[in-house]
């Protein structure tokens, strides 16, 4: 039986193009989430929209693993740039993921450290990271491999961005990746997070978030198509 690949986007725009490419499509609804099972470029996939935030992302990912038996997870979406070399439209490929809003520093833990847990920094699968890099190089897309920071906050403040960079060495900030990553690591399922920079997380973006999400989705779609072809 061929392996099933899990594809997740946080919003409708992020899965629309993939859904259009899907053949032999079947839909199942679990926990209110629509899972589309079919083939893209001849590869068996389960495609879904997680919704925004870490709880939605975690539930979606666990169902992908438990109910559909996916062997790896690719997550795509937009994010705010934290690394100073990143510009709008650039891609971040996750090396690791951390929850930036996990804060038990008052108890003596480091920022981002999950209390009483062995691991709080979740490592993306090296072979998937390498494949995502190859995809970006193939389509001429500027990218950076770095740490994805996740939290249930939309960050649009330059001071907070500077602090996230200083304290956690983040490349970008978003609202789902580390939850997907933690669930995948807990289940020994390889994953990678691919994010397109929509802004610099400082309120300076001169294009609407909605407009950019549509544009970024096309970029992410090209990367995922290449990855699917070469998995």
Coordinates of N, CA and C in Angstrom, one line a residue:
X1 N 0.9 -1.2 0.0 CA 0.0 0.0 0.0 C 0.9 1.2 0.0
X2 N 0.7 2.2 -0.9 CA 1.5 3.4 -1.0 C 1.3 4.3 0.2
X3 N 2.4 5.0 0.6 CA 2.3 5.8 1.8 C 1.3 7.0 1.5
X4 N 0.7 7.5 2.5 CA -0.2 8.6 2.4 C 0.5 9.8 3.0
X5 N 0.4 10.9 2.2 CA 1.1 12.2 2.6 C 0.1 13.2 3.1
X6 N 0.3 13.7 4.3 CA -0.6 14.7 4.9 C -0.2 16.1 4.5
X7 N -1.1 16.9 3.9 CA -0.9 18.3 3.5 C -1.8 19.2 4.3
X8 N -1.3 20.2 5.0 CA -2.1 21.1 5.8 C -1.9 22.5 5.4
X9 N -3.0 23.3 5.3 CA -2.9 24.8 5.2 C -3.8 25.3 6.3
X10 N -3.5 26.5 6.7 CA -4.3 27.1 7.8 C -5.6 27.7 7.3
X11 N -5.6 28.2 6.0 CA -6.7 28.9 5.5 C -7.1 28.4 4.1
X12 N -8.3 28.8 3.7 CA -8.9 28.3 2.4 C -7.9 28.6 1.3
X13 N -7.4 29.8 1.2 CA -6.5 30.2 0.1 C -5.3 29.3 0.0
X14 N -4.9 28.7 1.2 CA -3.7 27.9 1.2 C -3.9 26.5 0.7
X15 N -5.1 26.1 0.6 CA -5.3 24.7 0.1 C -6.1 24.7 -1.3
X16 N -6.6 25.9 -1.7 CA -7.4 25.9 -2.9 C -6.8 25.3 -4.1
X17 N -5.6 25.7 -4.4 CA -4.9 25.3 -5.6 C -4.6 23.8 -5.6
X18 N -4.2 23.3 -4.4 CA -4.0 21.9 -4.3 C -5.3 21.1 -4.5
X19 N -6.4 21.6 -3.9 CA -7.7 21.0 -4.0 C -8.1 20.9 -5.5
X20 N -7.8 21.9 -6.3 CA -8.1 21.9 -7.7 C -7.4 20.8 -8.5
X21 N -6.2 20.5 -8.0 CA -5.3 19.5 -8.6 C -5.7 18.1 -8.2
X22 N -6.5 17.9 -7.2 CA -6.7 16.6 -6.7 C -7.6 15.8 -7.5
X23 N -7.3 14.5 -7.7 CA -8.1 13.6 -8.5 C -8.6 12.5 -7.6
X24 N -9.8 11.9 -8.0 CA -10.4 10.8 -7.2 C -10.7 11.3 -5.8
X25 N -11.2 12.5 -5.7 CA -11.4 13.1 -4.4 C -12.6 12.5 -3.6
X26 N -12.3 12.3 -2.3 CA -13.3 11.9 -1.3 C -13.2 12.8 -0.1
X27 N -14.3 13.1 0.5 CA -14.2 14.0 1.6 C -14.8 13.3 2.9
X28 N -14.0 13.5 4.0 CA -14.5 13.0 5.3 C -14.4 14.2 6.3
X29 N -15.3 14.3 7.2 CA -15.3 15.3 8.2 C -15.1 14.7 9.6
X30 N -14.1 15.2 10.2 CA -13.8 14.8 11.6 C -13.5 16.0 12.5
X31 N -14.1 16.1 13.6 CA -14.0 17.2 14.5 C -14.2 18.5 13.8
X32 N -15.2 18.5 12.9 CA -15.5 19.7 12.1 C -14.5 20.1 11.0
X33 N -13.5 19.3 10.8 CA -12.5 19.6 9.8 C -12.7 18.7 8.6
X34 N -12.7 19.3 7.4 CA -12.8 18.6 6.2 C -11.5 18.0 5.7
X35 N -11.4 16.7 5.5 CA -10.2 16.0 5.0 C -10.5 15.5 3.6
X36 N -9.7 16.0 2.7 CA -9.9 15.6 1.3 C -8.9 14.5 0.9
X37 N -9.4 13.3 0.6 CA -8.5 12.2 0.3 C -8.5 12.0 -1.2
X38 N -7.3 11.9 -1.8 CA -7.2 11.7 -3.2 C -5.8 11.6 -3.7
X39 N -5.6 11.9 -5.0 CA -4.3 11.9 -5.6 C -3.9 13.2 -6.1
X40 N -2.7 13.7 -5.9 CA -2.1 14.9 -6.5 C -0.8 14.4 -7.2
X41 N -0.7 14.6 -8.5 CA 0.4 14.2 -9.3 C 0.7 12.7 -9.1
X42 N -0.3 12.0 -8.9 CA -0.2 10.5 -8.8 C 0.2 10.1 -7.4
X43 N 0.3 11.0 -6.4 CA 0.7 10.6 -5.0 C -0.6 10.6 -4.1
X44 N -0.8 9.6 -3.3 CA -1.9 9.6 -2.4 C -1.7 10.6 -1.3
X45 N -2.7 11.5 -1.2 CA -2.6 12.6 -0.1 C -3.9 12.7 0.6
X46 N -3.7 13.3 1.8 CA -4.9 13.8 2.6 C -4.6 15.3 2.8
X47 N -5.5 16.1 2.2 CA -5.4 17.6 2.3 C -6.4 18.1 3.2
X48 N -6.0 19.1 4.0 CA -7.0 19.7 5.0 C -6.6 21.1 5.3
X49 N -7.6 21.8 5.8 CA -7.4 23.2 6.4 C -7.5 23.1 7.9
X50 N -6.5 23.5 8.6 CA -6.5 23.3 10.0 C -7.3 24.4 10.7
X51 N -7.4 25.6 10.1 CA -7.9 26.7 10.9 C -6.7 27.4 11.6
X52 N -7.0 28.5 12.2 CA -5.9 29.3 12.8 C -5.7 28.9 14.2
X53 N -4.5 28.9 14.6 CA -4.1 28.7 16.0 C -3.6 27.3 16.4
X54 N -2.9 27.2 17.5 CA -2.2 26.0 17.8 C -3.2 24.8 18.2
X55 N -4.3 25.1 18.8 CA -5.2 24.0 19.1 C -5.8 23.4 17.9
X56 N -6.2 24.2 16.9 CA -6.7 23.7 15.7 C -5.7 22.9 14.9
X57 N -4.5 23.4 14.9 CA -3.4 22.7 14.2 C -3.1 21.4 14.8
X58 N -3.0 21.3 16.2 CA -2.7 20.1 16.9 C -3.8 19.0 16.6
X59 N -5.1 19.4 16.7 CA -6.2 18.5 16.5 C -6.1 17.9 15.1
X60 N -6.0 18.8 14.1 CA -5.9 18.4 12.7 C -4.8 17.4 12.5
X61 N -3.6 17.7 13.0 CA -2.5 16.8 12.8 C -2.7 15.5 13.4
X62 N -3.2 15.4 14.7 CA -3.4 14.1 15.3 C -4.4 13.3 14.6
X63 N -5.4 13.9 14.1 CA -6.4 13.1 13.3 C -5.8 12.6 12.0
X64 N -5.0 13.4 11.3 CA -4.3 13.0 10.1 C -3.5 11.7 10.4
X65 N -2.8 11.7 11.5 CA -2.0 10.5 11.9 C -2.8 9.3 12.3
X66 N -3.8 9.6 13.2 CA -4.6 8.5 13.7 C -5.6 7.9 12.8
X67 N -6.3 8.8 12.1 CA -7.4 8.3 11.2 C -7.0 8.0 9.8
X68 N -6.0 8.7 9.3 CA -5.6 8.5 7.9 C -4.2 7.9 7.7
X69 N -3.5 7.7 8.8 CA -2.2 7.0 8.8 C -1.2 7.7 7.9
X70 N -1.2 9.0 7.9 CA -0.2 9.6 7.0 C 1.2 9.4 7.5
X71 N 2.2 9.2 6.6 CA 3.5 8.9 7.0 C 4.4 10.1 7.1
X72 N 4.0 11.2 6.6 CA 4.7 12.5 6.8 C 3.7 13.7 6.6
X73 N 4.1 14.8 7.1 CA 3.2 16.0 7.1 C 3.9 17.2 6.5
X74 N 3.3 17.8 5.6 CA 3.8 19.1 5.0 C 2.8 20.2 5.3
X75 N 3.3 21.2 6.0 CA 2.4 22.3 6.3 C 2.8 23.6 5.6
X76 N 1.9 24.3 5.0 CA 2.2 25.5 4.2 C 1.3 26.6 4.7
X77 N 1.8 27.8 4.6 CA 1.0 29.0 4.9 C 1.9 30.3 4.9
X78 N 1.4 31.4 5.4 CA 2.1 32.6 5.5 C 2.6 32.9 6.9
X79 N 3.6 33.8 7.0 CA 4.1 34.1 8.3 C 4.7 35.5 8.3
X80 N 5.0 36.0 9.4 CA 5.7 37.3 9.5 C 7.2 37.1 9.7
X81 N 8.0 37.9 9.0 CA 9.4 37.7 9.0 C 10.0 38.2 10.4
X82 N 10.9 37.5 10.9 CA 11.6 37.9 12.1 C 13.1 38.1 11.8
X83 N 13.7 37.2 11.0 CA 15.1 37.3 10.6 C 15.3 38.6 9.7
X84 N 16.3 39.4 10.1 CA 16.4 40.7 9.4 C 16.7 40.6 7.9
X85 N 17.2 39.5 7.4 CA 17.5 39.3 6.0 C 16.3 38.9 5.1
X86 N 15.2 38.6 5.8 CA 14.0 38.2 5.1 C 13.2 39.3 4.6
X87 N 12.7 39.2 3.3 CA 11.8 40.2 2.8 C 10.4 39.6 2.4
X88 N 9.4 40.4 2.2 CA 8.1 39.9 1.8 C 8.2 39.1 0.6
X89 N 7.6 37.9 0.6 CA 7.7 37.0 -0.5 C 8.7 35.9 -0.3
X90 N 9.7 36.1 0.6 CA 10.7 35.0 0.8 C 10.0 33.9 1.6
X91 N 10.7 32.7 1.5 CA 10.2 31.5 2.1 C 11.1 31.1 3.3
X92 N 10.4 30.7 4.4 CA 11.2 30.0 5.5 C 10.8 28.6 5.5
X93 N 11.9 27.7 5.5 CA 11.7 26.3 5.6 C 12.1 26.0 7.1
X94 N 11.3 25.3 7.8 CA 11.6 25.0 9.2 C 12.8 24.1 9.4
X95 N 13.7 24.6 10.2 CA 14.8 23.7 10.8 C 14.2 23.1 12.1
X96 N 13.7 24.0 12.9 CA 13.0 23.6 14.1 C 11.8 24.5 14.4
X97 N 11.0 24.1 15.3 CA 9.8 24.9 15.7 C 9.7 25.0 17.2
X98 N 9.3 26.2 17.7 CA 9.2 26.5 19.1 C 7.9 27.3 19.4
X99 N 7.3 27.1 20.5 CA 6.1 27.9 20.9 C 6.6 29.1 21.6
X100 N 6.6 30.3 21.0 CA 7.1 31.5 21.6 C 6.3 32.0 22.7
X101 N 5.0 31.6 22.8 CA 4.1 32.1 23.9 C 4.1 31.1 25.0
X102 N 4.9 30.0 25.0 CA 5.0 29.2 26.1 C 6.0 29.9 27.1
X103 N 5.5 30.4 28.2 CA 6.3 31.2 29.1 C 6.1 30.8 30.6
X104 N 7.0 30.0 31.1 CA 7.0 29.6 32.5 C 8.3 30.1 33.1
X105 N 8.7 31.3 32.6 CA 10.0 31.9 33.2 C 9.9 32.2 34.7
X106 N 8.7 32.5 35.1 CA 8.5 32.7 36.6 C 8.8 31.5 37.4
X107 N 8.8 30.3 36.8 CA 9.1 29.1 37.5 C 10.5 28.6 37.3
X108 N 11.3 29.5 36.6 CA 12.7 29.1 36.3 C 13.0 28.5 35.0
X109 N 12.0 28.3 34.1 CA 12.2 27.7 32.8 C 12.5 28.8 31.8
X110 N 13.2 28.4 30.7 CA 13.5 29.3 29.7 C 12.3 29.7 28.9
X111 N 12.3 30.8 28.2 CA 11.2 31.2 27.3 C 11.1 30.2 26.2
X112 N 9.9 29.7 26.0 CA 9.6 28.7 25.0 C 9.7 27.3 25.5
X113 N 10.3 27.1 26.7 CA 10.5 25.8 27.2 C 9.2 25.3 27.8
X114 N 8.7 24.0 27.5 CA 7.5 23.4 28.0 C 7.9 22.8 29.3
X115 N 7.3 23.2 30.5 CA 7.7 22.7 31.8 C 7.6 21.1 31.9
X116 N 8.6 20.6 32.5 CA 8.6 19.1 32.8 C 8.5 18.2 31.5
X117 N 9.0 18.7 30.4 CA 9.0 17.9 29.2 C 10.4 17.9 28.7
X118 N 10.9 16.8 28.2 CA 12.2 16.6 27.7 C 12.6 17.5 26.5
X119 N 11.6 17.7 25.6 CA 11.9 18.4 24.4 C 10.9 19.6 24.2
X120 N 11.4 20.8 23.9 CA 10.5 21.9 23.6 C 10.9 22.5 22.2
X121 N 11.9 22.0 21.6 CA 12.4 22.5 20.3 C 12.2 21.3 19.3
X122 N 11.3 21.4 18.4 CA 10.9 20.3 17.5 C 11.6 20.3 16.2
X123 N 12.3 19.3 15.9 CA 13.2 19.2 14.7 C 12.4 18.7 13.5
X124 N 12.5 19.5 12.4 CA 11.9 19.1 11.2 C 12.7 17.9 10.6
X125 N 12.1 17.1 9.7 CA 12.8 16.0 9.1 C 13.8 16.5 8.1
X126 N 15.1 16.2 8.3 CA 16.2 16.7 7.4 C 16.0 16.4 5.9
X127 N 15.4 15.2 5.6 CA 15.2 14.9 4.1 C 14.1 15.8 3.5
X128 N 13.1 16.1 4.3 CA 12.0 17.0 3.8 C 12.5 18.4 3.7
X129 N 13.3 18.8 4.6 CA 13.9 20.2 4.6 C 14.8 20.3 3.3
X130 N 15.6 19.3 3.0 CA 16.5 19.3 1.9 C 15.6 19.3 0.6
X131 N 14.5 18.5 0.6 CA 13.7 18.5 -0.6 C 13.0 19.9 -0.8
X132 N 12.6 20.5 0.3 CA 12.0 21.9 0.1 C 13.0 22.9 -0.4
X133 N 14.3 22.7 0.1 CA 15.3 23.6 -0.5 C 15.5 23.4 -2.0
X134 N 15.5 22.1 -2.4 CA 15.7 21.8 -3.8 C 14.5 22.4 -4.6
X135 N 13.3 22.3 -4.0 CA 12.2 22.9 -4.7 C 12.3 24.4 -4.9
X136 N 12.8 25.1 -3.9 CA 13.0 26.6 -4.0 C 14.0 26.9 -5.0
X137 N 15.1 26.1 -5.0 CA 16.2 26.4 -5.9 C 15.7 26.1 -7.4
X138 N 14.9 25.1 -7.5 CA 14.4 24.7 -8.9 C 13.5 25.9 -9.5
X139 N 12.7 26.5 -8.6 CA 11.7 27.5 -9.1 C 12.3 28.9 -9.0
X140 N 13.5 29.0 -8.5 CA 14.2 30.4 -8.3 C 13.6 31.2 -7.2
X141 N 13.2 30.5 -6.1 CA 12.6 31.2 -5.0 C 13.6 31.4 -3.9
X142 N 13.7 32.7 -3.4 CA 14.6 33.0 -2.3 C 14.0 32.3 -1.0
X143 N 14.9 31.7 -0.2 CA 14.4 31.0 1.0 C 15.5 31.1 2.1
X144 N 15.1 30.7 3.3 CA 16.0 30.6 4.4 C 15.5 29.4 5.3
X145 N 16.5 28.6 5.7 CA 16.1 27.5 6.6 C 16.4 28.1 8.0
X146 N 15.3 28.0 8.9 CA 15.5 28.6 10.2 C 14.4 28.2 11.2
X147 N 14.4 28.7 12.4 CA 13.5 28.4 13.4 C 12.1 29.1 13.2
X148 N 11.1 28.3 13.2 CA 9.7 28.8 13.1 C 9.2 29.0 14.5
X149 N 8.7 30.2 14.8 CA 8.1 30.5 16.2 C 6.6 30.6 16.0
X150 N 5.9 29.9 16.9 CA 4.5 29.9 16.9 C 3.8 30.3 18.2
X151 N 2.7 31.0 18.1 CA 2.0 31.4 19.2 C 0.6 31.9 18.9
X152 N -0.3 31.9 19.8 CA -1.7 32.3 19.5 C -1.8 33.8 19.6
X153 N -1.0 34.5 18.8 CA -1.0 35.9 18.8 C -0.6 36.3 17.3
X154 N -1.2 37.4 16.8 CA -0.8 37.9 15.5 C 0.2 39.1 15.9
X155 N 1.4 38.9 15.5 CA 2.5 39.8 15.9 C 2.6 40.9 14.9
X156 N 2.5 42.2 15.3 CA 2.6 43.3 14.4 C 3.3 44.5 15.1
X157 N 4.3 44.1 16.0 CA 5.0 45.2 16.7 C 6.5 44.9 16.6
X158 N 7.2 45.9 16.1 CA 8.6 45.8 15.9 C 9.4 45.5 17.1
X159 N 9.0 46.0 18.3 CA 9.8 45.7 19.5 C 9.6 44.2 19.9
X160 N 8.4 43.7 19.7 CA 8.2 42.3 20.0 C 9.0 41.4 19.1
X161 N 9.0 41.8 17.8 CA 9.8 41.1 16.8 C 11.3 41.0 17.2
X162 N 11.8 42.2 17.6 CA 13.2 42.2 18.0 C 13.5 41.3 19.2
X163 N 12.5 41.3 20.1 CA 12.7 40.5 21.3 C 12.7 39.0 20.9
X164 N 11.8 38.6 20.0 CA 11.7 37.2 19.6 C 13.0 36.8 18.9
X165 N 13.5 37.7 18.1 CA 14.8 37.4 17.5 C 15.9 37.2 18.5
X166 N 16.0 38.1 19.5 CA 17.0 38.1 20.5 C 16.9 36.9 21.4
X167 N 15.7 36.6 21.9 CA 15.5 35.6 22.9 C 15.5 34.2 22.3
X168 N 14.9 34.0 21.1 CA 14.6 32.7 20.6 C 15.3 32.4 19.2
X169 N 15.9 33.4 18.7 CA 16.7 33.2 17.4 C 15.7 32.8 16.3
X170 N 14.5 33.4 16.3 CA 13.5 32.9 15.3 C 13.8 33.5 13.9
X171 N 13.3 32.7 12.9 CA 13.4 33.2 11.5 C 12.0 33.9 11.1
X172 N 10.9 33.3 11.6 CA 9.6 33.9 11.3 C 8.7 33.5 12.4
X173 N 7.5 34.2 12.4 CA 6.5 34.0 13.5 C 5.2 33.8 12.9
X174 N 4.4 32.8 13.4 CA 3.1 32.4 12.9 C 2.3 31.8 14.0
X175 N 1.2 31.0 13.7 CA 0.3 30.6 14.7 C 0.0 29.1 14.8
X176 N 0.7 28.3 14.0 CA 0.4 26.9 13.9 C 1.6 25.9 13.9
X177 N 2.6 26.3 13.3 CA 3.7 25.4 13.0 C 4.3 24.5 14.1
X178 N 4.5 25.2 15.3 CA 5.1 24.4 16.4 C 4.1 23.4 17.0
X179 N 2.8 23.7 16.8 CA 1.8 22.7 17.3 C 1.8 21.5 16.4
X180 N 1.8 21.7 15.1 CA 2.0 20.6 14.1 C 3.3 19.8 14.4
X181 N 4.3 20.6 14.6 CA 5.6 19.9 14.9 C 5.6 19.1 16.1
X182 N 5.1 19.6 17.2 CA 5.1 18.8 18.4 C 4.3 17.5 18.3
X183 N 3.1 17.6 17.7 CA 2.3 16.4 17.5 C 3.0 15.4 16.6
X184 N 3.7 15.9 15.5 CA 4.4 15.0 14.6 C 5.6 14.3 15.4
X185 N 6.3 15.1 16.2 CA 7.4 14.5 16.9 C 6.9 13.5 18.0
X186 N 5.8 13.8 18.6 CA 5.3 12.9 19.6 C 4.8 11.5 19.0
X187 N 4.5 11.6 17.7 CA 4.0 10.4 16.9 C 5.1 9.8 16.0
X188 N 6.3 10.4 16.1 CA 7.5 9.9 15.3 C 7.1 10.0 13.8
X189 N 6.5 11.1 13.4 CA 6.0 11.3 12.0 C 6.9 12.5 11.4
X190 N 7.6 12.3 10.3 CA 8.4 13.3 9.7 C 7.5 14.5 9.3
X191 N 8.1 15.7 9.4 CA 7.3 16.9 9.0 C 8.2 18.0 8.5
X192 N 7.7 19.0 7.8 CA 8.4 20.2 7.5 C 7.3 21.3 7.4
X193 N 7.6 22.5 7.9 CA 6.8 23.7 7.8 C 7.4 24.6 6.7
X194 N 6.6 25.1 5.8 CA 7.0 26.0 4.7 C 6.2 27.2 4.8
X195 N 6.8 28.3 5.1 CA 6.1 29.6 5.3 C 6.6 30.7 4.3
X196 N 5.6 31.4 3.7 CA 5.9 32.5 2.8 C 5.7 33.8 3.6
X197 N 6.7 34.7 3.6 CA 6.6 35.9 4.4 C 5.6 36.9 3.8
X198 N 4.6 37.2 4.6 CA 3.6 38.2 4.2 C 3.9 39.6 4.7
X199 N 4.8 39.7 5.7 CA 5.1 41.0 6.2 C 6.3 40.9 7.2
X200 N 6.7 42.0 7.7 CA 7.9 41.9 8.7 C 7.4 42.0 10.1
X201 N 6.2 41.6 10.3 CA 5.6 41.5 11.7 C 5.7 42.8 12.5
X202 N 5.8 43.9 11.7 CA 5.9 45.2 12.4 C 4.9 46.2 12.0
X203 N 3.9 45.8 11.3 CA 2.8 46.7 10.9 C 3.2 47.5 9.6
X204 N 4.3 47.2 9.0 CA 4.7 48.0 7.9 C 4.3 47.5 6.5
X205 N 3.6 46.4 6.5 CA 3.2 45.8 5.2 C 2.3 46.8 4.4
X206 N 2.6 46.9 3.1 CA 1.8 47.9 2.3 C 0.8 47.1 1.3
X207 N 0.7 45.8 1.6 CA -0.3 45.0 0.8 C -1.2 44.3 1.9
X208 N -2.4 44.2 1.5 CA -3.4 43.5 2.5 C -3.0 42.1 2.7
X209 N -3.3 41.6 3.9 CA -3.0 40.2 4.3 C -3.7 39.3 3.4
X210 N -5.0 39.6 3.1 CA -5.8 38.7 2.2 C -5.2 38.6 0.8
X211 N -4.8 39.8 0.2 CA -4.2 39.8 -1.1 C -2.9 39.0 -1.1
X212 N -2.1 39.2 -0.1 CA -0.8 38.5 -0.1 C -1.0 37.0 0.1
X213 N -2.0 36.6 0.9 CA -2.2 35.2 1.1 C -2.5 34.5 -0.2
X214 N -3.3 35.1 -1.1 CA -3.6 34.5 -2.4 C -2.3 34.4 -3.2
X215 N -1.5 35.4 -3.2 CA -0.2 35.4 -4.0 C 0.7 34.4 -3.5
X216 N 0.9 34.3 -2.1 CA 1.8 33.4 -1.5 C 1.4 32.0 -1.7
X217 N 0.1 31.7 -1.8 CA -0.4 30.4 -2.0 C 0.1 29.8 -3.3
X218 N 0.2 30.6 -4.3 CA 0.7 30.2 -5.6 C 2.2 29.7 -5.5
X219 N 2.9 30.5 -4.7 CA 4.3 30.2 -4.5 C 4.5 28.9 -3.7
X220 N 3.7 28.7 -2.7 CA 3.7 27.5 -1.9 C 3.3 26.3 -2.7
X221 N 2.3 26.5 -3.5 CA 1.8 25.4 -4.4 C 2.9 24.9 -5.3
X222 N 3.7 25.8 -5.9 CA 4.8 25.3 -6.7 C 5.8 24.5 -6.0
X223 N 6.1 24.9 -4.7 CA 7.0 24.2 -3.9 C 6.5 22.8 -3.5
X224 N 5.2 22.7 -3.1 CA 4.6 21.5 -2.7 C 4.5 20.5 -3.9
X225 N 4.2 21.1 -5.1 CA 4.1 20.2 -6.3 C 5.4 19.5 -6.6
X226 N 6.5 20.3 -6.5 CA 7.8 19.8 -6.7 C 8.1 18.7 -5.7
X227 N 7.8 19.0 -4.4 CA 8.1 18.0 -3.4 C 7.3 16.7 -3.6
X228 N 6.0 16.8 -4.0 CA 5.2 15.6 -4.2 C 5.8 14.8 -5.4
X229 N 6.3 15.5 -6.4 CA 6.8 14.8 -7.6 C 8.1 14.0 -7.2
X230 N 8.8 14.5 -6.2 CA 10.1 13.9 -5.9 C 10.2 13.1 -4.6
X231 N 9.0 13.0 -3.9 CA 9.0 12.2 -2.7 C 9.1 10.7 -3.1

